[in-house]
PDB file of C-alpha atoms in Angstrom:
ATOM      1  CA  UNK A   6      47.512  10.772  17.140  1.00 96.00           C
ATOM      2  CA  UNK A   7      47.467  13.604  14.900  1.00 96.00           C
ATOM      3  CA  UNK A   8      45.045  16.230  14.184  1.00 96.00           C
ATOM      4  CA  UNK A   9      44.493  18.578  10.971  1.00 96.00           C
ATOM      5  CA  UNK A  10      42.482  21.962  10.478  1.00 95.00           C
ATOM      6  CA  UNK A  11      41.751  23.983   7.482  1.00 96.00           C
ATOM      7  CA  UNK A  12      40.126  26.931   6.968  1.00 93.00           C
ATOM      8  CA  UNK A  13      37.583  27.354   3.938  1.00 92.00           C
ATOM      9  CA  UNK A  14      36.181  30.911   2.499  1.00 86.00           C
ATOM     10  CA  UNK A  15      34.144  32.590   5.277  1.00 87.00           C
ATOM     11  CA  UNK A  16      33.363  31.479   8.387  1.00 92.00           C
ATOM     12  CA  UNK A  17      33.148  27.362   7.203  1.00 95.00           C
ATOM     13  CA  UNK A  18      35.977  25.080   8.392  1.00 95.00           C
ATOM     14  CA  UNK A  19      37.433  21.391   7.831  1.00 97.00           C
ATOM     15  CA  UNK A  20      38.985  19.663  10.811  1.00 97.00           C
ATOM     16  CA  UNK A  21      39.891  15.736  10.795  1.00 98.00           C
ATOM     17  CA  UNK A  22      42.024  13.530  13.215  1.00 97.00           C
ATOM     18  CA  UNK A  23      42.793   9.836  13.953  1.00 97.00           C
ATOM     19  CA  UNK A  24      44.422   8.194  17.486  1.00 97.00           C
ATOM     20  CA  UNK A  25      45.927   4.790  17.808  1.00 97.00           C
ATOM     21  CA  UNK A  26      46.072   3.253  21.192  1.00 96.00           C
ATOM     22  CA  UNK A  27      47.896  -0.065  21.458  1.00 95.00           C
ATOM     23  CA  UNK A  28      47.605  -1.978  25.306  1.00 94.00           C
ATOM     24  CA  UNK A  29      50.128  -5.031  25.410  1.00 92.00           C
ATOM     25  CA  UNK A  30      51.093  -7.163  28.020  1.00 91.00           C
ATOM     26  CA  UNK A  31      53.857  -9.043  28.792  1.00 90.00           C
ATOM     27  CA  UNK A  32      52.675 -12.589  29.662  1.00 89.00           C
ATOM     28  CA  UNK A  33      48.591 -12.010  29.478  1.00 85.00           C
ATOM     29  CA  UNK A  34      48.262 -11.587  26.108  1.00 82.00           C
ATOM     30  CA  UNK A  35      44.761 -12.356  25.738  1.00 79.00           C
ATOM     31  CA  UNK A  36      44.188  -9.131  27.188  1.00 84.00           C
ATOM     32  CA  UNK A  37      45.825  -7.171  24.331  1.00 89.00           C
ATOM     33  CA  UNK A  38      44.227  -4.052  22.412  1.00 91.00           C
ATOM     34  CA  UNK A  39      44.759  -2.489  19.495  1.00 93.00           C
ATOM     35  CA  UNK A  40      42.301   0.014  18.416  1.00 95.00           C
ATOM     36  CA  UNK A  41      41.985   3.020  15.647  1.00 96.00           C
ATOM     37  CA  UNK A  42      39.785   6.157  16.064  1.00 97.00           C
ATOM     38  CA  UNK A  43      39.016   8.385  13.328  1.00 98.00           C
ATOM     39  CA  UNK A  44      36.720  11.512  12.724  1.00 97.00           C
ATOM     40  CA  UNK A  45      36.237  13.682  10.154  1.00 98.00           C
ATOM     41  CA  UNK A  46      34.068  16.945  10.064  1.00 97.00           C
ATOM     42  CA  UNK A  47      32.674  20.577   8.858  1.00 97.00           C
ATOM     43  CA  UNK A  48      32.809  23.612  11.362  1.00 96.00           C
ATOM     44  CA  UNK A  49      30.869  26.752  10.884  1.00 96.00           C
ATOM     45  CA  UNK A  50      31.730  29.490  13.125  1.00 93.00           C
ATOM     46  CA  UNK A  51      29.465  32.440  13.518  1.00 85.00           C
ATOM     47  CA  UNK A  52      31.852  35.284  16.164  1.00 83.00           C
ATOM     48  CA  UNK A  53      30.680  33.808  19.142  1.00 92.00           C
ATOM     49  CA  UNK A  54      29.058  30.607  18.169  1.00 95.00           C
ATOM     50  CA  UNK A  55      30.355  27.429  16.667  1.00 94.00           C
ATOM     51  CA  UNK A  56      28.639  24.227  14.767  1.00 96.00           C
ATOM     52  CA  UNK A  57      30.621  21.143  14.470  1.00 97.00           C
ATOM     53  CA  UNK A  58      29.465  18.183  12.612  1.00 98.00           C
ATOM     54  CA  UNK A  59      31.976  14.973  12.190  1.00 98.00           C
ATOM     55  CA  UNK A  60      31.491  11.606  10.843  1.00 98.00           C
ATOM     56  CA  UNK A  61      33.516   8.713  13.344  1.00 97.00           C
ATOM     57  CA  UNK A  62      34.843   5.233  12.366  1.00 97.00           C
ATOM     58  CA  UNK A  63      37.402   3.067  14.737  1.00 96.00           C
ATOM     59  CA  UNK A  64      38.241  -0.301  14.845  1.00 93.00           C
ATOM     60  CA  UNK A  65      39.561  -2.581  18.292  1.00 90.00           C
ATOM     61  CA  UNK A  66      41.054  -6.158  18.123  1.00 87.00           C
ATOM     62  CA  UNK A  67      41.166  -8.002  21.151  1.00 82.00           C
ATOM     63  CA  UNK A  68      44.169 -10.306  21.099  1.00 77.00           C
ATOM     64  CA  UNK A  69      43.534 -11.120  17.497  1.00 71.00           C
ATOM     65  CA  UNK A  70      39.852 -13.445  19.237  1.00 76.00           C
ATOM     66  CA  UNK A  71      37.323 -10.257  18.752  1.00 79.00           C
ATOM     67  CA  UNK A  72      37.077  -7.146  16.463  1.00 82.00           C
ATOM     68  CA  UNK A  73      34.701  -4.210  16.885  1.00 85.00           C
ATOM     69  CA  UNK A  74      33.701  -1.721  14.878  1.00 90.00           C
ATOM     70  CA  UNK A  75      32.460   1.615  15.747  1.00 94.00           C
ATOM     71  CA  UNK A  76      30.725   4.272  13.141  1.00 97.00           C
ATOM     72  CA  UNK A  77      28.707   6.649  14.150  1.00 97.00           C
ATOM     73  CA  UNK A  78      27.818  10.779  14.086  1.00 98.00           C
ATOM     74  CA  UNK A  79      28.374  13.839  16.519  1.00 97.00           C
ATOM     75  CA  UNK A  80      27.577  16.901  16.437  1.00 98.00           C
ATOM     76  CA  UNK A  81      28.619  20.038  18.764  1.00 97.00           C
ATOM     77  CA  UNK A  82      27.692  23.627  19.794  1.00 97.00           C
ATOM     78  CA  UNK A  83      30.328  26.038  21.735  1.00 96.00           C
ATOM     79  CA  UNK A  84      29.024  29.731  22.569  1.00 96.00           C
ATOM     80  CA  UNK A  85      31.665  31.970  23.900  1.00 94.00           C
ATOM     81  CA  UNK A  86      29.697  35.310  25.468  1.00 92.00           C
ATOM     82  CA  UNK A  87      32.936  36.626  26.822  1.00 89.00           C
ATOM     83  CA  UNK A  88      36.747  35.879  27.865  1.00 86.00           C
ATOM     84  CA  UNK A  89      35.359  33.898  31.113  1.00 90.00           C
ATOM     85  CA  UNK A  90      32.564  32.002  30.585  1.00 93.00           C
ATOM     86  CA  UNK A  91      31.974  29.321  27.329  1.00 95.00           C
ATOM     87  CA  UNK A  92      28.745  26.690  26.995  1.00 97.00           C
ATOM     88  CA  UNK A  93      28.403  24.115  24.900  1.00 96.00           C
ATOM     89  CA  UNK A  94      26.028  21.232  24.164  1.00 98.00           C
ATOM     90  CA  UNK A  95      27.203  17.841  22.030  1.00 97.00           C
ATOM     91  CA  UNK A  96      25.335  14.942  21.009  1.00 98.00           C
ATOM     92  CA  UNK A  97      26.403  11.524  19.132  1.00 97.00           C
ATOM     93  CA  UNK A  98      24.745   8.478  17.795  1.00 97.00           C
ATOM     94  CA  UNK A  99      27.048   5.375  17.478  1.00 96.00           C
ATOM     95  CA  UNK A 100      26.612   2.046  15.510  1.00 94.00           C
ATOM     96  CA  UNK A 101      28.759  -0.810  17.732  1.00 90.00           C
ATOM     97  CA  UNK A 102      29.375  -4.193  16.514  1.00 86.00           C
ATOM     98  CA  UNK A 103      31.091  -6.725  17.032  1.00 81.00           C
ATOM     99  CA  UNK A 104      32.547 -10.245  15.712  1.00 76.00           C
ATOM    100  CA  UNK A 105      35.342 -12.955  15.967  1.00 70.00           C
ATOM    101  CA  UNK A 106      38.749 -12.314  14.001  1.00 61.00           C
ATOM    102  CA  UNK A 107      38.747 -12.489  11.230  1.00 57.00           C
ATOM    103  CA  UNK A 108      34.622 -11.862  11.123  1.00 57.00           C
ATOM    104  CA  UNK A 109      32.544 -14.583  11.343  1.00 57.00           C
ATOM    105  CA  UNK A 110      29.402 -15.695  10.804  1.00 53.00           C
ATOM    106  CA  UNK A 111      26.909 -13.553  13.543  1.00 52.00           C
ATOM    107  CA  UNK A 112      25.153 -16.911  14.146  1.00 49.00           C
ATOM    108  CA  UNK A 113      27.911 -18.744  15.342  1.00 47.00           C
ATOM    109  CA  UNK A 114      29.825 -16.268  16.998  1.00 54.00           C
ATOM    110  CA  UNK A 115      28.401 -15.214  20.710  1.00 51.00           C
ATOM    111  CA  UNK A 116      30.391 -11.927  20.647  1.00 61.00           C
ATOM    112  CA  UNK A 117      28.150 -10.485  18.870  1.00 62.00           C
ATOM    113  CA  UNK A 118      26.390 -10.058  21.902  1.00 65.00           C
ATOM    114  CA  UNK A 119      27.943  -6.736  22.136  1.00 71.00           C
ATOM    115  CA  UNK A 120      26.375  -5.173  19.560  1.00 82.00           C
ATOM    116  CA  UNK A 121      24.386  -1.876  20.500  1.00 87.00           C
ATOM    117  CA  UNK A 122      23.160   1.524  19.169  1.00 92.00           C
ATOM    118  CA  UNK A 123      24.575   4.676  21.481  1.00 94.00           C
ATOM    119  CA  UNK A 124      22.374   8.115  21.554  1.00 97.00           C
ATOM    120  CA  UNK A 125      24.202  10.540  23.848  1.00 97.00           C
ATOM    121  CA  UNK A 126      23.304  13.934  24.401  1.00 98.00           C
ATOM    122  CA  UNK A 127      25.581  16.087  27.140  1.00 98.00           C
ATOM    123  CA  UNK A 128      26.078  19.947  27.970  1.00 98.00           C
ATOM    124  CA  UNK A 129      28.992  21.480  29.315  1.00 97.00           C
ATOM    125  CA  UNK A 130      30.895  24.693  30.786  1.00 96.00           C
ATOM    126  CA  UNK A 131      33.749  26.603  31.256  1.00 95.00           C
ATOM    127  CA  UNK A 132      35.019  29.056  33.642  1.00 94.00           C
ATOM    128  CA  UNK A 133      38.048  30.899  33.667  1.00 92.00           C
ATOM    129  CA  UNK A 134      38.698  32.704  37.358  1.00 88.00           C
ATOM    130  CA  UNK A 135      40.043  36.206  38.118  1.00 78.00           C
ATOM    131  CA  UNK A 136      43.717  36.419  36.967  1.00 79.00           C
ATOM    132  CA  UNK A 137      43.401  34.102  34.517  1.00 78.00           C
ATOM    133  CA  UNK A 138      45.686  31.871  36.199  1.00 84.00           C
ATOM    134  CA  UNK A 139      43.080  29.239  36.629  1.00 90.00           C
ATOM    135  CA  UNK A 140      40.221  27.456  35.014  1.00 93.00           C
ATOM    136  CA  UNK A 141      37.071  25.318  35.805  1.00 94.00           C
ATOM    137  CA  UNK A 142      35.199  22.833  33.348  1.00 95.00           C
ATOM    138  CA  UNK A 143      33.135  20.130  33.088  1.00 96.00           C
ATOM    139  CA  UNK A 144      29.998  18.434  31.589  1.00 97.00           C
ATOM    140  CA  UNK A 145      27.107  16.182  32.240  1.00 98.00           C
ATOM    141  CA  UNK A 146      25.685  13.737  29.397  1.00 98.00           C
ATOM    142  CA  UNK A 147      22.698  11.280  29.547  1.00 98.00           C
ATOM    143  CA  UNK A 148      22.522   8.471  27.137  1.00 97.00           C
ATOM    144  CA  UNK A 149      21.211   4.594  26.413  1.00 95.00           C
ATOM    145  CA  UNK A 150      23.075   1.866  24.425  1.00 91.00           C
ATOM    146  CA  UNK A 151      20.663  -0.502  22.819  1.00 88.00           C
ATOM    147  CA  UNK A 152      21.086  -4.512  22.229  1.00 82.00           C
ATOM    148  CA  UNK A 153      20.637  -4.706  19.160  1.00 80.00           C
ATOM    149  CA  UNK A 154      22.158  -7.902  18.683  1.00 72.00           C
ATOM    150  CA  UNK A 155      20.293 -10.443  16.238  1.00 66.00           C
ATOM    151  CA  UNK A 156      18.583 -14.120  17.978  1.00 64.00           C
ATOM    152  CA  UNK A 157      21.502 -16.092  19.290  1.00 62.00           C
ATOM    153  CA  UNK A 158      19.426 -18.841  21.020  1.00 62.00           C
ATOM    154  CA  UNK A 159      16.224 -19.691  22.760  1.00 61.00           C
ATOM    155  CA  UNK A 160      17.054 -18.088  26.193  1.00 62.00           C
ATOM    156  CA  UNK A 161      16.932 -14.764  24.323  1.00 62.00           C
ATOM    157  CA  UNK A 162      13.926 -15.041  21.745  1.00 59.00           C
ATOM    158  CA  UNK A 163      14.162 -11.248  20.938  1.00 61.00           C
ATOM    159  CA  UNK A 164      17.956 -11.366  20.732  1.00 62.00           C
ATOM    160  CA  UNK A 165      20.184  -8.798  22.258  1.00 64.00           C
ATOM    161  CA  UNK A 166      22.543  -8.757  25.275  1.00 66.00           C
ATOM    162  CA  UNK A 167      21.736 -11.231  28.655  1.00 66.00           C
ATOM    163  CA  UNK A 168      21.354  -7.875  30.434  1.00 69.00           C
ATOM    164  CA  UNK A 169      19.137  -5.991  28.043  1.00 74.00           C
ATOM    165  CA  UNK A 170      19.640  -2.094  27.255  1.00 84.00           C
ATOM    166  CA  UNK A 171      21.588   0.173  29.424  1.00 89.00           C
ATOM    167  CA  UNK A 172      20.464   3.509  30.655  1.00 95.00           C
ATOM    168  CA  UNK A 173      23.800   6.016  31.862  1.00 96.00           C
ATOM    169  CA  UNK A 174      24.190   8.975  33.267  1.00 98.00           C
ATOM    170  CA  UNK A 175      27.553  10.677  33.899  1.00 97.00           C
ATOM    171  CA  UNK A 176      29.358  14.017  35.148  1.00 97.00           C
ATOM    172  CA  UNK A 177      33.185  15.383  34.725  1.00 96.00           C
ATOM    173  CA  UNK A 178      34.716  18.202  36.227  1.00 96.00           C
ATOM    174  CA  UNK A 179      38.085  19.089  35.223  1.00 95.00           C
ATOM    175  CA  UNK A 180      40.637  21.965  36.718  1.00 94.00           C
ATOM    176  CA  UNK A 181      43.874  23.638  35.275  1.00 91.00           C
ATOM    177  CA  UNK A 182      46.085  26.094  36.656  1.00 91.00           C
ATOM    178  CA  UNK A 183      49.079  27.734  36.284  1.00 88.00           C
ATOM    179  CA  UNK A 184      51.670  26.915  38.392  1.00 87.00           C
ATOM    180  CA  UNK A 185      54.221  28.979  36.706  1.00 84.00           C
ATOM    181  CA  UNK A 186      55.789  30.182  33.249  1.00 85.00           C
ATOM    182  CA  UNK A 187      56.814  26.833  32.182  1.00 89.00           C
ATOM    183  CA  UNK A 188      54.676  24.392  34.747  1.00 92.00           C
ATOM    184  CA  UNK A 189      50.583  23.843  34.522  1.00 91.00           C
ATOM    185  CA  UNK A 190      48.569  21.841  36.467  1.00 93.00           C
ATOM    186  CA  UNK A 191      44.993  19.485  36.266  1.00 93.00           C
ATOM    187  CA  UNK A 192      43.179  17.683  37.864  1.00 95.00           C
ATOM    188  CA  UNK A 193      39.728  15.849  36.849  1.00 95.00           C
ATOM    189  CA  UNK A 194      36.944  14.074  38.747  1.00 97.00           C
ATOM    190  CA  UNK A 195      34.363  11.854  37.006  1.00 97.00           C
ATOM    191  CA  UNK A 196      31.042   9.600  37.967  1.00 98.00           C
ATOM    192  CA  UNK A 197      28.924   7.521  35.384  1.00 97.00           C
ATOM    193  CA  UNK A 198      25.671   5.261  36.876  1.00 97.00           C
ATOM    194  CA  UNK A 199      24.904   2.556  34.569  1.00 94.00           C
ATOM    195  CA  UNK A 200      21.237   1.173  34.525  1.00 93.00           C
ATOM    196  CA  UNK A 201      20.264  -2.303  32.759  1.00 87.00           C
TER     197      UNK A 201
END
């Protein structure tokens, strides 16, 4: 991955960063990934407050059989009131869709059953404990993927997935201490609930 921020005049900021994650294995291959994540965005920071707003793309091959591609929006608020505590709230709309590789016509290709439209919205905190030594975060989101997929065949007339839209709901909580000058420690805990 790698990760670049510049300042602008005043309080406005640029910040953009891209990850590659590669999953082989050694005799299933049909189970191989490949996939690239970008994002690109303007912060404004106002002393205790900060906007972000990014534009996404990525793109995931599944053993050279499937590609999807991912664009989508996000936008984030973080509001430090002092050295312990921060809040922030984040939302993100996402365009999925997928098709065989190299792309193929959406008629004849089933895959494109997995083509949906994400709306997230989440909030989140941070607490830093007495000493400093030690910190406690996490967030809770809501959000619903749409199947947006176009008529395949008769069983479904209005198109979309076999299971219809999905309704989730999800919490993280993450720790981190320090265990010494050199030596930190974390540990995380998360739960989604997916409804169709």
């Amino acid at each position: 991955g790698l990760e670049l921020n510049h300042h602008l005049e005043g309080a406005w900021s640029l910040f953009a960063n891209a990850d590659v994650r590669q999953h082989g294995n050694m005799h299933h291959t049909a189970y191989d990934t490949l996939g690239l994540d970008t994002q690109a965005g303007l912060g404004y920071g106002t002393g205790d407050a900060i906007y972000k707003l990014a534009f996404m793309a990525g793109q995931t091959d599944y053993a050279k059989t499937m590609r999807r591609d991912t664009i989508g929006l996000t936008a984030a608020w973080q509001y430090t009131p002092g050295p312990r505590h921060q809040f922030n709230a984040f939302g993100q709309l996402t365009q999925n869709r997928s098709s065989g590789y190299p792309a193929s016509d959406p008629t004849t290709d089933a895959r494109i059953e997995g083509n949906t439209d994400l709306q997230l919205l989440g909030v989140g905190w941070l607490h830093v404990l007495a000493g400093n030594k030690q910190a406690l975060f996490g967030n809770a989101y809501a959000a619903q993927e749409l199947d947006v997929a176009p008529i395949l065949f008769a069983g479904l007339p209005e198109g979309g997935r076999t299971d219809c839209k999905k309704y989730l709901l999800g919490l993280r909580v993450d720790s981190h201490v320090r265990l010494g000058n050199d030596l930190d420690g974390f540990a995380n805990l998360g739960w989604q609930s997916a409804h169709f």
